[in-house]
Amino acid sequence: MTSDEIIALSKKHTISEWSVQNAVDPIPVARAEGIYFYTPDGKRYIDFNSQLMCVNIGHSDARVVKAIQDQIAQLAYVIPAGMTTEVRARLGAKLAQIAPGDIDVFFFTNGGAEANENAFKIARAYTGRQKILARYRSYHGGTAAAIAATGEPRSWSQPPMPGIVHVLDPYHGIERGWDTAEQSLRYLEEVIQLEGPQTIAAFILESVTGTNGVLIPPDGYMQGVRALCDRHGILMIADEVMSGFGRTGEWFAIDHWGVVPDLISMAKGLTSAYVPMGAVGIRRRIADHFADKPFPGGLTYSSHALACAAALATLQVYEEDDLIARAKRTGQLMASLLADLAARHPSVGAVRSLGLFGIVELIRNRSTRAPMAAFNGTSPEMAALGKFFRQEGLFTFVRWNYFFTNPPLTITDDQLREAFAIIDRGLEITDKAVEG
Ligand SMILES: Cc1ncc(COP(=O)(O)O)c(C=O)c1O
């Protein structure tokens, strides 16, 4: 098929997520390798967002492809309760080695939303409480409870769910900026008191918030949340679906603060998206609760053998190629390239990064710090910037007043500089719109 045929037939017969369908303008992709992907016509793109922040090891790694081929030739699937497989056994044991602290039991799902759904079920069953605290600047997935816990605008069109309570984040947007860890924790404690601590099963939070702005919490915040949860018997759920598996230069982002959550949800980088898979990791004492009581969840494809094989092979690639340490090292270069953009471009209002998890926030007024596009909105300048990146063969997410810098962890220094050179030229578009 030609590129145009692929686009036309896809648009006619398939739905694109979260989008006004007439506005969708997909890039047809024929193949991908390393940090690049290619259209059927051979146009090359730098994948500067690792697709949906998930292809952490880069595209088409031969070791993972072979593991998947070997597994499907041997055994693709067995029923997840009452049967088990060697790859499932090995994956559970491997994740127990890398997960924070005493998290060493895993329930496997098909993706991140299901990991969070099951984390809520576990927390409610374990504590006997119903409320879930979540933050406004968050995305936790598209299924019923996960989207209800989500605080950002994608939740607005969904039915609200009793028992979900949203709290403010330490970050208040580019104009108002950050609260200190102390201010944020004092506010959180007040909400907990007013809601009734004995009614709250869990607090879910992204360790480093992803889609809503690469929000790196101030030092002390995560430790403070852990202490508050401990004091009130509330389970702490770290959503590491996007921030896990080396993205921030540690296995999990929460490792930066030495905090052990009670439950940890993961997906994306677990298999680097070669096969869909998610998981919720559980501390031993919580998992033991289900030793003599039924576990309150199940999925036909839980522990799917193909996904387990893909995950095991992916984890081996992280280790063999030392990708976690490499992300930390390359992340230092990325931080300096981001700082350089901030110093030279008047439209850059803020840059943030941890490892290879990065973002540039754009402003149109240096004194008021008004964003280049409104919250949940767009603007001609942001649209033009997105168009420029696409023309120049740089793929990344451009959202509201910001865009991401989230390459595969395998990116070389030269490739990173090449991508930043495109960004540098693109920012001339937004610089022209800056007043004040
Ligand atoms: C932090 C976070 N949690 C959960 C999800 C949902 O994961 P999935 O789309 O695999 O259901 C996402 C997806 O982007 C995410 O970024």
Short mmCIF file of N, CA, C and O and ligand atoms in Angstrom, two decimals, residues 17 52 110-114 116 139-143 154 206 208 210-211 239-243 265 267-268 277, ligand 1:
data_model
loop_
_atom_site.label_atom_id
_atom_site.label_comp_id
_atom_site.label_asym_id
_atom_site.label_seq_id
_atom_site.Cartn_x
_atom_site.Cartn_y
_atom_site.Cartn_z
N GLU A 17 -7.11 7.34 19.18
CA GLU A 17 -7.46 7.62 20.58
C GLU A 17 -7.50 9.11 20.89
O GLU A 17 -6.71 9.88 20.37
N LEU A 52 5.17 6.31 22.46
CA LEU A 52 4.38 6.87 23.58
C LEU A 52 5.19 6.72 24.87
O LEU A 52 4.71 6.16 25.85
N ASN A 110 -2.36 -6.26 30.85
CA ASN A 110 -2.06 -5.97 29.44
C ASN A 110 -1.53 -4.57 29.21
O ASN A 110 -1.19 -4.21 28.10
N GLY A 111 -1.52 -3.75 30.25
CA GLY A 111 -1.06 -2.39 30.08
C GLY A 111 -1.15 -1.63 31.38
O GLY A 111 -1.45 -2.21 32.45
N GLY A 112 -0.93 -0.31 31.29
CA GLY A 112 -0.83 0.52 32.50
C GLY A 112 -2.16 0.75 33.20
O GLY A 112 -2.23 0.73 34.43
N ALA A 113 -3.22 1.00 32.42
CA ALA A 113 -4.52 1.28 33.04
C ALA A 113 -4.96 0.10 33.90
O ALA A 113 -5.40 0.26 35.05
N GLU A 114 -4.81 -1.10 33.35
CA GLU A 114 -5.20 -2.30 34.10
C GLU A 114 -4.32 -2.51 35.33
O GLU A 114 -4.78 -3.06 36.33
N ASN A 116 -3.20 -0.08 37.16
CA ASN A 116 -3.76 0.83 38.18
C ASN A 116 -5.12 0.35 38.68
O ASN A 116 -5.41 0.45 39.88
N TYR A 139 -2.15 11.40 34.68
CA TYR A 139 -2.87 10.49 33.79
C TYR A 139 -2.60 9.07 34.28
O TYR A 139 -1.44 8.68 34.47
N HIS A 140 -3.67 8.31 34.52
CA HIS A 140 -3.50 6.96 35.04
C HIS A 140 -4.11 5.89 34.13
O HIS A 140 -4.13 4.72 34.51
N GLY A 141 -4.63 6.27 32.96
CA GLY A 141 -5.14 5.27 32.03
C GLY A 141 -6.58 5.53 31.63
O GLY A 141 -7.28 6.35 32.24
N GLY A 142 -7.04 4.82 30.60
CA GLY A 142 -8.32 5.10 29.98
C GLY A 142 -9.49 4.24 30.45
O GLY A 142 -10.60 4.41 29.96
N THR A 143 -9.28 3.29 31.37
CA THR A 143 -10.38 2.44 31.83
C THR A 143 -11.08 3.10 33.03
O THR A 143 -10.58 4.09 33.57
N ARG A 154 -8.50 14.83 30.11
CA ARG A 154 -9.08 13.63 29.49
C ARG A 154 -10.13 12.97 30.38
O ARG A 154 -10.96 12.21 29.91
N GLU A 206 2.12 9.64 40.16
CA GLU A 206 3.24 9.35 39.26
C GLU A 206 4.51 9.85 39.96
O GLU A 206 4.54 11.00 40.42
N VAL A 208 7.46 10.61 38.77
CA VAL A 208 7.69 11.84 37.99
C VAL A 208 6.52 11.90 37.02
O VAL A 208 6.35 11.01 36.20
N GLY A 210 4.29 12.37 33.97
CA GLY A 210 4.74 12.30 32.59
C GLY A 210 4.03 13.26 31.65
O GLY A 210 4.46 14.42 31.49
N THR A 211 2.91 12.80 31.08
CA THR A 211 2.23 13.57 30.04
C THR A 211 1.87 14.98 30.50
O THR A 211 1.79 15.90 29.71
N ASP A 239 2.76 5.25 40.42
CA ASP A 239 2.48 4.94 39.02
C ASP A 239 3.76 5.21 38.22
O ASP A 239 4.13 6.35 37.98
N GLU A 240 4.43 4.10 37.85
CA GLU A 240 5.70 4.20 37.11
C GLU A 240 5.53 3.70 35.68
O GLU A 240 6.48 3.25 35.05
N VAL A 241 4.28 3.78 35.20
CA VAL A 241 4.02 3.28 33.85
C VAL A 241 4.91 4.01 32.83
O VAL A 241 5.47 3.38 31.94
N MET A 242 5.05 5.32 33.00
CA MET A 242 5.87 6.08 32.06
C MET A 242 7.29 6.31 32.58
O MET A 242 8.25 6.33 31.82
N SER A 243 7.42 6.48 33.88
CA SER A 243 8.73 6.89 34.44
C SER A 243 9.64 5.71 34.77
O SER A 243 10.80 5.91 35.10
N SER A 265 2.83 0.48 39.85
CA SER A 265 2.29 0.03 38.57
C SER A 265 3.29 0.34 37.47
O SER A 265 3.99 1.35 37.52
N ALA A 267 4.31 -0.60 33.01
CA ALA A 267 3.92 -1.12 31.69
C ALA A 267 4.98 -0.62 30.71
O ALA A 267 6.17 -0.68 31.03
N LYS A 268 4.58 -0.08 29.60
CA LYS A 268 5.48 0.57 28.62
C LYS A 268 6.89 -0.03 28.56
O LYS A 268 7.12 -1.01 27.87
N MET A 277 2.14 -5.21 27.71
CA MET A 277 2.15 -5.83 29.03
C MET A 277 2.25 -4.76 30.12
O MET A 277 2.92 -3.74 29.93
C1 LIG B 1 1.61 7.41 34.15
C2 LIG B 1 0.69 6.56 33.31
N1 LIG B 1 -0.12 5.68 33.91
C3 LIG B 1 -0.93 4.88 33.22
C4 LIG B 1 -0.99 4.95 31.84
C5 LIG B 1 -1.92 4.04 31.09
O1 LIG B 1 -1.23 3.03 30.46
P1 LIG B 1 -1.91 2.22 29.25
O2 LIG B 1 -2.16 3.20 28.15
O3 LIG B 1 -0.89 1.16 28.92
O4 LIG B 1 -3.17 1.62 29.77
C6 LIG B 1 -0.16 5.85 31.17
C7 LIG B 1 -0.20 5.94 29.69
O5 LIG B 1 0.32 6.83 29.08
C8 LIG B 1 0.69 6.68 31.92
O6 LIG B 1 1.51 7.56 31.33
#
